[in-house]
Each structure stands twice: as C-alpha cells, then as structure tokens.
mmCIF file of C-alpha atoms in Angstrom:
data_model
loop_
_atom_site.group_PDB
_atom_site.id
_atom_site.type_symbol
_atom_site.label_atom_id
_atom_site.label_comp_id
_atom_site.label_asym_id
_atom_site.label_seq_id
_atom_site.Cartn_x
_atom_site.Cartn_y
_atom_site.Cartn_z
ATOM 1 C CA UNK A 18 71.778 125.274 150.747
ATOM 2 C CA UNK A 19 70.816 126.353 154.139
ATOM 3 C CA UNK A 20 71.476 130.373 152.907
ATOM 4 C CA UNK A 21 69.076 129.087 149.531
ATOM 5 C CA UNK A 22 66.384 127.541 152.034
ATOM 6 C CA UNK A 23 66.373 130.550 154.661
ATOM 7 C CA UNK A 24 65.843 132.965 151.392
ATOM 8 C CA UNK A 25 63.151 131.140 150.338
ATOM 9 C CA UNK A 26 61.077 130.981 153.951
ATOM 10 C CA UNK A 27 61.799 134.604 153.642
ATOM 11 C CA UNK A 28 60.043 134.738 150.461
ATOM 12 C CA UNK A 29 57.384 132.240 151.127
ATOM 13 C CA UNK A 30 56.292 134.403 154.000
ATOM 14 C CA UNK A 31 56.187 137.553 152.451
ATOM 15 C CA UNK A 32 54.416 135.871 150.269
ATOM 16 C CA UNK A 33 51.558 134.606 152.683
ATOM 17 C CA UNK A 34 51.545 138.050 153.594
ATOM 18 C CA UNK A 35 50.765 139.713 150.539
ATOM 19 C CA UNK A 36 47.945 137.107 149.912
ATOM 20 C CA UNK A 37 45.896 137.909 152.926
ATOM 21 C CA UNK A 38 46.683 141.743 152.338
ATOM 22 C CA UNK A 39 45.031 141.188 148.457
ATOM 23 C CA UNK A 40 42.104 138.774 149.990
ATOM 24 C CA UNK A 41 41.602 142.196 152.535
ATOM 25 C CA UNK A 42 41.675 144.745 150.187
ATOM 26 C CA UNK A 43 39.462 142.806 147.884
ATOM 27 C CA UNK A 44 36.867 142.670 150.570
ATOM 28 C CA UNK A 45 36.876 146.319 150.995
ATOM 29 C CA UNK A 46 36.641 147.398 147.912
ATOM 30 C CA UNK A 47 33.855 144.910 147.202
ATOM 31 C CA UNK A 48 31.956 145.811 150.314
ATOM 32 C CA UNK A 49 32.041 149.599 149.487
ATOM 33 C CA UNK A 50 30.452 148.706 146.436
ATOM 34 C CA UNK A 51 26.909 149.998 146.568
ATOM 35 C CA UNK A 52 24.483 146.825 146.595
ATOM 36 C CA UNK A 53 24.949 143.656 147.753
ATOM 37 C CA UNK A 54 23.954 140.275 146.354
ATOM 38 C CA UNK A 55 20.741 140.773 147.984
ATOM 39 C CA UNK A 56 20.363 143.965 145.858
ATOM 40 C CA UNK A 57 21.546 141.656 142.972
ATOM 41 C CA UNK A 58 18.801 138.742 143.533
ATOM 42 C CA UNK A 59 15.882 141.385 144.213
ATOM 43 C CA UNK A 60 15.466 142.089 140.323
ATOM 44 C CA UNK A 61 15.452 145.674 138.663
ATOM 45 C CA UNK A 62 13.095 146.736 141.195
ATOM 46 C CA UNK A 63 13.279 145.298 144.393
ATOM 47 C CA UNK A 64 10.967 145.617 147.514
ATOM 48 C CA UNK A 65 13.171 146.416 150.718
ATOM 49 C CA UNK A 66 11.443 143.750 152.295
ATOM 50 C CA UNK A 67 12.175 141.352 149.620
ATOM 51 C CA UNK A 68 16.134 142.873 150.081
ATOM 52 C CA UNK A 69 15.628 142.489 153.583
ATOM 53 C CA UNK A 70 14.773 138.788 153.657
ATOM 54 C CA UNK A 71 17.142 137.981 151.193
ATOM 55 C CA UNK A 72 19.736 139.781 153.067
ATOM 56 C CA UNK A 73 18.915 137.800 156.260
ATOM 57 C CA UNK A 74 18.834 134.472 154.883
ATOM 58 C CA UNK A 75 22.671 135.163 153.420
ATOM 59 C CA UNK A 76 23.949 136.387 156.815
ATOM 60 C CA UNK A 77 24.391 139.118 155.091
ATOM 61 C CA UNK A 78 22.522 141.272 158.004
ATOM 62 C CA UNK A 79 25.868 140.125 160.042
ATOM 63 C CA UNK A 80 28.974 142.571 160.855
ATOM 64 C CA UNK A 81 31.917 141.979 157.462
ATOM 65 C CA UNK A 82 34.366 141.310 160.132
ATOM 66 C CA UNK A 83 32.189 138.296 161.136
ATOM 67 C CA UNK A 84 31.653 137.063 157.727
ATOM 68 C CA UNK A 85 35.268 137.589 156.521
ATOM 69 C CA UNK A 86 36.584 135.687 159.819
ATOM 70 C CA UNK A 87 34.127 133.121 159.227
ATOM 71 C CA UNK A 88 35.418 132.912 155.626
ATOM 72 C CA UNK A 89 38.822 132.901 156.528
ATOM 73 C CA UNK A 90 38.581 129.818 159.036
ATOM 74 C CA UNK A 91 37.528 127.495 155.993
ATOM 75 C CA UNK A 92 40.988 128.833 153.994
ATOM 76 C CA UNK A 93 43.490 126.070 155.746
ATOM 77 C CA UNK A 94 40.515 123.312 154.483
ATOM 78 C CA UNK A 95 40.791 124.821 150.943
ATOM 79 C CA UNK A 96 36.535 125.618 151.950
ATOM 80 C CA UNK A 97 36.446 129.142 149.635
ATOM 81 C CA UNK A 98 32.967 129.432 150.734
ATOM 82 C CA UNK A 99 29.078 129.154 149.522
ATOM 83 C CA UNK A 100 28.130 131.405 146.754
ATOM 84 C CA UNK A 101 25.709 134.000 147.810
ATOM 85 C CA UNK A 102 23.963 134.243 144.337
ATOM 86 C CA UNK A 103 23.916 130.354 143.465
ATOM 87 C CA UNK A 104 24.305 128.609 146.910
ATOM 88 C CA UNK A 105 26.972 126.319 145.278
ATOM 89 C CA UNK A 106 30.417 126.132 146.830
ATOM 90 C CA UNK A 107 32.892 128.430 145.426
ATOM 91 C CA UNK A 108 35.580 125.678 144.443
ATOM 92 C CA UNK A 109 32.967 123.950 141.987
ATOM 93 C CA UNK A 110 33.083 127.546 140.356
ATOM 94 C CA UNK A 111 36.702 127.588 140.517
ATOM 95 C CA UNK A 112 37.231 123.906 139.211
ATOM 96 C CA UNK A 113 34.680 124.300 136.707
ATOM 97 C CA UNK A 114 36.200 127.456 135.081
ATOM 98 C CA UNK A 115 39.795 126.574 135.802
ATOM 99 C CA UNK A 116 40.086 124.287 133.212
ATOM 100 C CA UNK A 117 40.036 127.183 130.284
ATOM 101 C CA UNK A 118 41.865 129.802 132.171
ATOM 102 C CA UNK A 119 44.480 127.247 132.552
ATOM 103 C CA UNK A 120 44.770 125.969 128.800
ATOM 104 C CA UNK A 121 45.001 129.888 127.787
ATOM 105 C CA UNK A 122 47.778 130.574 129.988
ATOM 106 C CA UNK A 123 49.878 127.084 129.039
ATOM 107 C CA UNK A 124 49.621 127.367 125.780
ATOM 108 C CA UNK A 125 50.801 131.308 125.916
ATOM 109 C CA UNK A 126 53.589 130.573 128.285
ATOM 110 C CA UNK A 127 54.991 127.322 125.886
ATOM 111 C CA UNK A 128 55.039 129.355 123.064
ATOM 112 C CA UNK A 129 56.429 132.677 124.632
ATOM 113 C CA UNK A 130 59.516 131.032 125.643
ATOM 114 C CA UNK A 131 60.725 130.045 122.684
ATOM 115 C CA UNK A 132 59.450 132.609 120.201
ATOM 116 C CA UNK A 133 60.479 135.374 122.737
ATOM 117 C CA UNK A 134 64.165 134.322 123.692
ATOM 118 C CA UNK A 135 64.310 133.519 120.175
ATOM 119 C CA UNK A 136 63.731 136.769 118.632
ATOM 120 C CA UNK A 137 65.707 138.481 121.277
ATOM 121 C CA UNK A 138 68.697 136.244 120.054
ATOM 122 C CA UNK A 139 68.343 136.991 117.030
ATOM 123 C CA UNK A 140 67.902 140.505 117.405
ATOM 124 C CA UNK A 141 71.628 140.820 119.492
ATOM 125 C CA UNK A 142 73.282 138.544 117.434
ATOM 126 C CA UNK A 143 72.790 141.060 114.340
ATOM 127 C CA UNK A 144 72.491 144.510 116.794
ATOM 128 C CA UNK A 145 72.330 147.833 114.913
ATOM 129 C CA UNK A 146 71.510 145.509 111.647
ATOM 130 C CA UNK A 147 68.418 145.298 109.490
ATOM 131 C CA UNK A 148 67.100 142.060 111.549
ATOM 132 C CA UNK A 149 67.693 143.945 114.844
ATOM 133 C CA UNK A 150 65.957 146.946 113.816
ATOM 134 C CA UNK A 151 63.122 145.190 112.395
ATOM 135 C CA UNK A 152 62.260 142.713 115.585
ATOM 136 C CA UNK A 153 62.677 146.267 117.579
ATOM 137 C CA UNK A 154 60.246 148.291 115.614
ATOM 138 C CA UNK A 155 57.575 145.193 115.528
ATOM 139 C CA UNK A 156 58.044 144.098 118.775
ATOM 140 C CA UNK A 157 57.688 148.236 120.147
ATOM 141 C CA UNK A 158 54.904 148.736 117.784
ATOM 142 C CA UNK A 159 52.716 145.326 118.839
ATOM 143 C CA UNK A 160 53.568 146.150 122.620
ATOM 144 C CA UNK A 161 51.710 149.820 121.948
ATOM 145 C CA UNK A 162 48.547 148.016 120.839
ATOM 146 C CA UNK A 163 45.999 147.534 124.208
ATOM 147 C CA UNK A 164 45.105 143.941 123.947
ATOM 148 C CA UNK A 165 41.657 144.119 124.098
ATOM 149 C CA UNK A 166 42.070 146.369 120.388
ATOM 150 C CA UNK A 167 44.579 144.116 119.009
ATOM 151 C CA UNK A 168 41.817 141.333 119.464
ATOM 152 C CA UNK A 169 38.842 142.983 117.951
ATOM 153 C CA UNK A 170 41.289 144.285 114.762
ATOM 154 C CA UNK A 171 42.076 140.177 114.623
ATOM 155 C CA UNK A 172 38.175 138.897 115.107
ATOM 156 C CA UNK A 173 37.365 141.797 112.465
ATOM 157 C CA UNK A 174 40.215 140.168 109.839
ATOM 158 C CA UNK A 175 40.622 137.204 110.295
ATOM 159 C CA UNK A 176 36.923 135.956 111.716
ATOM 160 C CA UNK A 177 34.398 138.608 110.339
ATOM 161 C CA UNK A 178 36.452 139.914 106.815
ATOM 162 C CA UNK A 179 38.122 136.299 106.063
ATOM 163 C CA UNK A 180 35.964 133.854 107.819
ATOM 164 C CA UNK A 181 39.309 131.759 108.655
ATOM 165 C CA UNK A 182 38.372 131.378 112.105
ATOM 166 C CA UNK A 183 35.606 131.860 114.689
ATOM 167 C CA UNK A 184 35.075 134.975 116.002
ATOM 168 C CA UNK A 185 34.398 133.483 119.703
ATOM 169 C CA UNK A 186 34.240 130.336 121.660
ATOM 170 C CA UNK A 187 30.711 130.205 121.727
ATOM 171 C CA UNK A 188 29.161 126.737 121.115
ATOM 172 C CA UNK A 189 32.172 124.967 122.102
ATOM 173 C CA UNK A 190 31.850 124.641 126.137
ATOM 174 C CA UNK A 191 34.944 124.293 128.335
ATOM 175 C CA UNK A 192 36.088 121.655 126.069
ATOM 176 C CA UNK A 193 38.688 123.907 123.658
ATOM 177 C CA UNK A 194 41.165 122.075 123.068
ATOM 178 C CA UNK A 195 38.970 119.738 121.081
ATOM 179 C CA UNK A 196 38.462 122.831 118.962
ATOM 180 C CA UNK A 197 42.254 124.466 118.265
ATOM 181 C CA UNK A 198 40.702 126.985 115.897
ATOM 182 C CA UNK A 199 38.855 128.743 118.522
ATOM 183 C CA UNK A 200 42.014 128.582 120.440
ATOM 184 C CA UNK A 201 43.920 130.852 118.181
ATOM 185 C CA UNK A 202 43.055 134.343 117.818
ATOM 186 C CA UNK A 203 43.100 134.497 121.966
ATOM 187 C CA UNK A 204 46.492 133.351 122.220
ATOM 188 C CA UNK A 205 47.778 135.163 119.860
ATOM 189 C CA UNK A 206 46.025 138.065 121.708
ATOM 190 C CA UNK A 207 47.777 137.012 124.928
ATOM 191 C CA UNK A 208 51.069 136.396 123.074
ATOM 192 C CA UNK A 209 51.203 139.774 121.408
ATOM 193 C CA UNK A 210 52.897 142.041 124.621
ATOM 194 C CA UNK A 211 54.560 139.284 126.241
ATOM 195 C CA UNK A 212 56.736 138.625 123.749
ATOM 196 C CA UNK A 213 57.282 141.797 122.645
ATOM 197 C CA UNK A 214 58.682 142.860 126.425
ATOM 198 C CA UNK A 215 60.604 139.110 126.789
ATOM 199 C CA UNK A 216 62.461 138.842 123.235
ATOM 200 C CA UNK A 217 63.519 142.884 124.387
ATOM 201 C CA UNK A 218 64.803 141.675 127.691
ATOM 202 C CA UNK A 219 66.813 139.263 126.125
ATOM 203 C CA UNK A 220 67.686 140.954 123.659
ATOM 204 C CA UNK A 221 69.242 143.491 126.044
ATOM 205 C CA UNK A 222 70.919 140.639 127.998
ATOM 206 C CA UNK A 223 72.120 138.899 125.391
ATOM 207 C CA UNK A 224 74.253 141.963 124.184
ATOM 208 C CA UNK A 225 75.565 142.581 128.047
ATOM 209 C CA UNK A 226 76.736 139.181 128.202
ATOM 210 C CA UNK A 227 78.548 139.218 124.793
ATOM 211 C CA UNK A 228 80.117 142.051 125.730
ATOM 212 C CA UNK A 229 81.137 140.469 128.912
ATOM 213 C CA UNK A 230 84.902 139.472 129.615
ATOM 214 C CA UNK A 231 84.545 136.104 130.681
ATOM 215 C CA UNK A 232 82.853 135.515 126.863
ATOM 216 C CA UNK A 233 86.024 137.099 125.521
ATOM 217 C CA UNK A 234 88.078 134.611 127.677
ATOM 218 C CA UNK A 235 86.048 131.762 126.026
ATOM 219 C CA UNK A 236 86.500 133.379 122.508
ATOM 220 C CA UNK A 237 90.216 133.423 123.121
ATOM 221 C CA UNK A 238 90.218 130.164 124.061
ATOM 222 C CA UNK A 239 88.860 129.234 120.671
ATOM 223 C CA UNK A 240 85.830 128.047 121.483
ATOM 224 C CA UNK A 241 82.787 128.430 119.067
ATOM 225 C CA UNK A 242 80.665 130.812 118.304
ATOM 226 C CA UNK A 243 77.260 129.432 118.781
ATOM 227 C CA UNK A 244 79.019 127.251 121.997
ATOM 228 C CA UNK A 245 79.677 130.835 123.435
ATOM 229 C CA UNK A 246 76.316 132.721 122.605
ATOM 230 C CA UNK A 247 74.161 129.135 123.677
ATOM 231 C CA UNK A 248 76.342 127.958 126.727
ATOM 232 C CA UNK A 249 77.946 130.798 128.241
ATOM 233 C CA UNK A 250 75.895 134.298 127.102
ATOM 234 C CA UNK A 251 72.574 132.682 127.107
ATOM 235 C CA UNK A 252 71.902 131.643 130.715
ATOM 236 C CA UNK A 253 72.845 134.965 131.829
ATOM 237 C CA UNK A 254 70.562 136.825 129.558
ATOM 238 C CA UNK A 255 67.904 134.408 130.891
ATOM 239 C CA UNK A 256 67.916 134.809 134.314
ATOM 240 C CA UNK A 257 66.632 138.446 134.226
ATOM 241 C CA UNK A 258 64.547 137.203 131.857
ATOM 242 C CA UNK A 259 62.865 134.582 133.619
ATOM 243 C CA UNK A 260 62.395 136.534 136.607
ATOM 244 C CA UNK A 261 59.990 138.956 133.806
ATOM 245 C CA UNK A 262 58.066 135.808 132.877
ATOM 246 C CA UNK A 263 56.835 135.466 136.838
ATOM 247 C CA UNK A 264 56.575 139.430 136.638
ATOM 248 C CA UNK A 265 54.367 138.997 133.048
ATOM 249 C CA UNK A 266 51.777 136.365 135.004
ATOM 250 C CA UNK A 267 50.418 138.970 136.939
ATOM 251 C CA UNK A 268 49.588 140.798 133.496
ATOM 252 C CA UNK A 269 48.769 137.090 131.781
ATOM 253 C CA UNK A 270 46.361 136.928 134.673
ATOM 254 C CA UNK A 271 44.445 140.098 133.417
ATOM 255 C CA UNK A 272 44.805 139.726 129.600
ATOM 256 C CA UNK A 273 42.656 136.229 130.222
ATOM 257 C CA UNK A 274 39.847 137.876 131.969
ATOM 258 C CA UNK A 275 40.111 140.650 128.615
ATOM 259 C CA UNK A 276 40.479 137.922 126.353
ATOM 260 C CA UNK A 277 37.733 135.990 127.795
ATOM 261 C CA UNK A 278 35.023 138.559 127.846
ATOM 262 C CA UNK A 279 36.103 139.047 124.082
ATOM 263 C CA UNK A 280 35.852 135.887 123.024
ATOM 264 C CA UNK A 281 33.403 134.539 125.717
ATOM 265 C CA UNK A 282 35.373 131.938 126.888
ATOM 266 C CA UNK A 283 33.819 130.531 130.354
ATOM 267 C CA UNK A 284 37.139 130.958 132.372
ATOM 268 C CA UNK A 285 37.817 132.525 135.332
ATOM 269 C CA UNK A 286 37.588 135.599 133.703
ATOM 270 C CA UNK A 287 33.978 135.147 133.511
ATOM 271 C CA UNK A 288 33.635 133.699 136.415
ATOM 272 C CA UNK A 289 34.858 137.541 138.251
ATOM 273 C CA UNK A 290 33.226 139.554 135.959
ATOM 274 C CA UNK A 291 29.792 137.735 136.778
ATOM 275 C CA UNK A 292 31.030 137.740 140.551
ATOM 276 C CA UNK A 293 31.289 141.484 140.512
ATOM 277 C CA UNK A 294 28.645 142.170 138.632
ATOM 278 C CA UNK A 295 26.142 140.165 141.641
ATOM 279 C CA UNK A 296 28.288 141.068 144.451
ATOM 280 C CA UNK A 297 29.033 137.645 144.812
ATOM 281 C CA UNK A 298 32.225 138.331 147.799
ATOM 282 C CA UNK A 299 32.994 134.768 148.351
ATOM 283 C CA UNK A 300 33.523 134.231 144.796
ATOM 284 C CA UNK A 301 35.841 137.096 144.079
ATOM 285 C CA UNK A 302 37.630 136.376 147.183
ATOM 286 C CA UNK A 303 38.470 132.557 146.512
ATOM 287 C CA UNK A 304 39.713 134.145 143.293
ATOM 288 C CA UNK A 305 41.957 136.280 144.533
ATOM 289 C CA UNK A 306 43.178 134.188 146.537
ATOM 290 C CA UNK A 307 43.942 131.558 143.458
ATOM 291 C CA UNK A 308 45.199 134.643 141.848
ATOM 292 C CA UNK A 309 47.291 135.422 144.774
ATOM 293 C CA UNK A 310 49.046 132.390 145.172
ATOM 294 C CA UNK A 311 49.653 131.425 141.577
ATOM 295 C CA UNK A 312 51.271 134.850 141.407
ATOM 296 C CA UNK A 313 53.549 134.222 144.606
ATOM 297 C CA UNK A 314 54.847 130.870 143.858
ATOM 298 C CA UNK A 315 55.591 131.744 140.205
ATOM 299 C CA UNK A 316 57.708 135.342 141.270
ATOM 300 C CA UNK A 317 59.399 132.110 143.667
ATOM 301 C CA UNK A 318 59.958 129.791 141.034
ATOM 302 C CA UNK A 319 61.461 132.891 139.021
ATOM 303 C CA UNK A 320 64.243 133.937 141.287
ATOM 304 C CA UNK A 321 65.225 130.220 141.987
ATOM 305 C CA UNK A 322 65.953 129.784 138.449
ATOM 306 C CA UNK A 323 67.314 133.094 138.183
ATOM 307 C CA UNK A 324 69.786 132.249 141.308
ATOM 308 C CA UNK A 325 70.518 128.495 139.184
ATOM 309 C CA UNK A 326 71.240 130.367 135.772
ATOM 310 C CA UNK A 327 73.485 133.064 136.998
ATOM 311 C CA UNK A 328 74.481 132.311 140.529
ATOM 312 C CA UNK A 329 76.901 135.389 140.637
ATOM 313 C CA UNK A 330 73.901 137.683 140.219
ATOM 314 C CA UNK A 331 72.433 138.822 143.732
ATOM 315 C CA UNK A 332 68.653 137.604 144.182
ATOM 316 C CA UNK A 333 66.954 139.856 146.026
ATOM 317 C CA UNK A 334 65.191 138.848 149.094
#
C-alpha cells in the first residue's frame, strides 16, 4: 500500500505540473493573439481612444506577468477570475455551462463501456469469423469518419431527410435531459470513434489473454467456458483498456466542443469558442484548467484500476 500511495503522489504531482504548464501555454498563445478584449468590446471599428479606455479600465494596460500572477493567487480559492467581456465571475460561466458538457460526456462514457467491451468480446470470441470481420470493418470504417462529418451526414438523415429528430438543441436551454431526442444524434456523434478504438482494444486483449497459459490451466481444470472468458480473460483485456478510456477523455473533451457548435448546445464548448472569439483570457484559462484537471485525475483513476484488474502488469509511473 505504501509502494501504491508513493506511485500515486508521484502521479498526482506530475499531474499539478502539467496543469500549470497547459494554464501557461494557454496564456501565451492567447496573448499572441492579435486583439484583446478591448479590441473585442470596441465594435467593428473602434477609436484607439475608445480601445485605450477600455483597455485601462480591464487592467489590461498592466504587464501579463502581473495579470497572470494575479490570476493565479485566486486558483487555491477556486476564484477563476472576472470576465473581461461580461464582468461576471468566470465560475458562474463554468457552472452555468457545466451542466450540458457534463450530461454529454456521462451519457457517452455509460454507454461506451458496455457497447465497446461488448463488441470487442464478441469480436475475439469468433476471431478470423464472419462476426469478427464484420465488427472490424465497421468499427475501422466509423473510426475514419471526422466527427464533425459523421454529425452533419446524421442531422442531414435523420433530422433534415426523415424529420425523426431535431436537427439542434436550439429552443431547449440547458435543460436536455428533459428533451432525450435532442440528446441523440450528439451522442451518437461522440460514441462513434470511441467505441470503435475501445471494442478494438479489447478485442486485441481479449485474444492475448485466451491465448494465455494460465487460461489453459483453468480450461484443464474443467472450468467453463464463459467462467474463463468473463472471470479470468476479461479483467486482463480490461485493464489496457481502461487505461484508453482516461486516454479517450482528452479526445471526449474536444468532440463536445465539435459537437456543441454543431448542434448549438450551450456547453463549455460554447462557452471557449465565444471566449476565444472576445479574447476573453480568464475564461479560457479557468477552462483549461477544468480541462486540465478532469484530464489528470481520470489518466489516475485509469492506472489504479488498471493496477486492481491485472496487478501483474507494470503501471507505469
């Protein structure tokens, strides 16, 4: 336990560290933008004394390294900062938005368990069969489709050509799950190349660890079939695998911003994009630094159950 609880200090550091190096490098790239949210406020054509003004009364007239160390002193309070285009705080923005970001990516995750480590059973317990060559060629051929196409060909079938479902959430507020049917088309969107890459992981395992001579042992020993493939090759194929479902956040995290602007969902997604677009730094920032952490203490959570599932495996540090 000790061993378990030094590794994951380690990791918890490292961690911290690559948080504040995101929250840095997301504060240089946004201050080389050209602009500023001054630039942003002034209208389509601004008066540099208008800009100037507006500049002052933000602080932004102030050295970055000022304003980022200011920002940074408010991190420990969970204070993300003011918003330079709306004067609100930035964690009513975050709460506000959070609420359909999060609902996207729980309902993605509780259905990509299941329908991905079930298709990559099924596909190794018939390998080099019909079934296994069928979930291959689907899965490889869905993963190949950009998200952001894969939605529009759904909103043009199923919303525009068949009028099943709405084409976008609009009309519906932050209040989706009220409304399922807007729901559907962007998880299935999100869905799409996660489970395509998880049921092939799996898949992959599945076969190692049939293969494996402690399964043979248990065959010999007469125990069942589906006891061996469910109790003893299973958890090994799913430790990899759940270390990919941390790894597939960080790409869950972008598909919601795509699937948001697609189906205007008023996530964080939207929340960035207008951030960027009015140079809004303390926004972005507090986002990447939500992004950052969810993203750290998932990859954690990951290799914890990875180390529980198949404790002979290694775990990195």
């Amino acid at each position: 336990m000790s061993g378990l609880g030094s590794w994951a200090a380690r990791r918890l550091l490292l961690g911290g560290v690559q948080v504040v190096a995101v929250v840095l490098l997301v504060f240089a790239l946004t201050e080389a933008l050209p602009g500023d949210a001054a630039v942003a406020l002034a209208g389509d054509q601004p008066d540099p004394a208008r800009i100037a003004a507006i500049r002052e009364a933000m602080d932004l007239d102030r050295p970055a390294y000022e304003r980022l160390g200011d920002w940074a002193v408010g991190l420990p309070h969970a204070d993300f900062g003011t918003s330079l285009a709306s004067g609100r705080p930035v964690t009513s923005y975050l709460s506000g938005a959070f609420g359909p970001t999060l609902l996207l990516a729980s309902v993605t995750v509780v259905l990509l368990v299941p329908v991905g480590v079930g298709l990559g059973v099924l596909a190794a317990r018939f390998e080099g069969r019909f079934v296994d060559r069928l979930v291959s060629a689907v899965t490889l051929g869905v993963y190949a489709v950009p998200e952001f196409a894969f939605g529009v060909l759904l909103v043009t079938v199923f919303a525009l050509r068949l009028d099943w479902l709405p084409p976008t959430a609009v009309g519906y507020g932050t209040d989706l799950l009220a409304h399922p049917a807007a729901l559907l088309l962007p998880v299935l969107v999100l869905l799409s190349r996660p489970v395509c890459s998880l049921s092939r992981l799996v898949r992959a395992g599945m076969i190692d660890a049939l293969a494996s001579p402690y399964v043979a042992h248990a065959r010999r020993y007469g125990i069942p079939g589906a006891r061996v493939r469910y109790a003893h090759a299973l958890p090994n194929a799913v430790a990899p695998a759940a270390q990919q479902l941390a790894r597939t956040v960080d790409w869950l995290l972008c598909g919601v911003i795509v699937v948001e602007a697609l189906f205007v969902i008023p996530g964080l997604g939207t929340v960035l994009m207008n951030a960027v677009a009015e140079r809004d730094v303390p926004v972005v920032q507090g986002l990447a630094v939500v992004f950052g952490v969810i993203t750290v203490v998932l990859n954690l959570g990951a290799d914890l159950v990875a180390h529980r599932f198949a404790p002979r495996a290694e775990v990195a540090a």
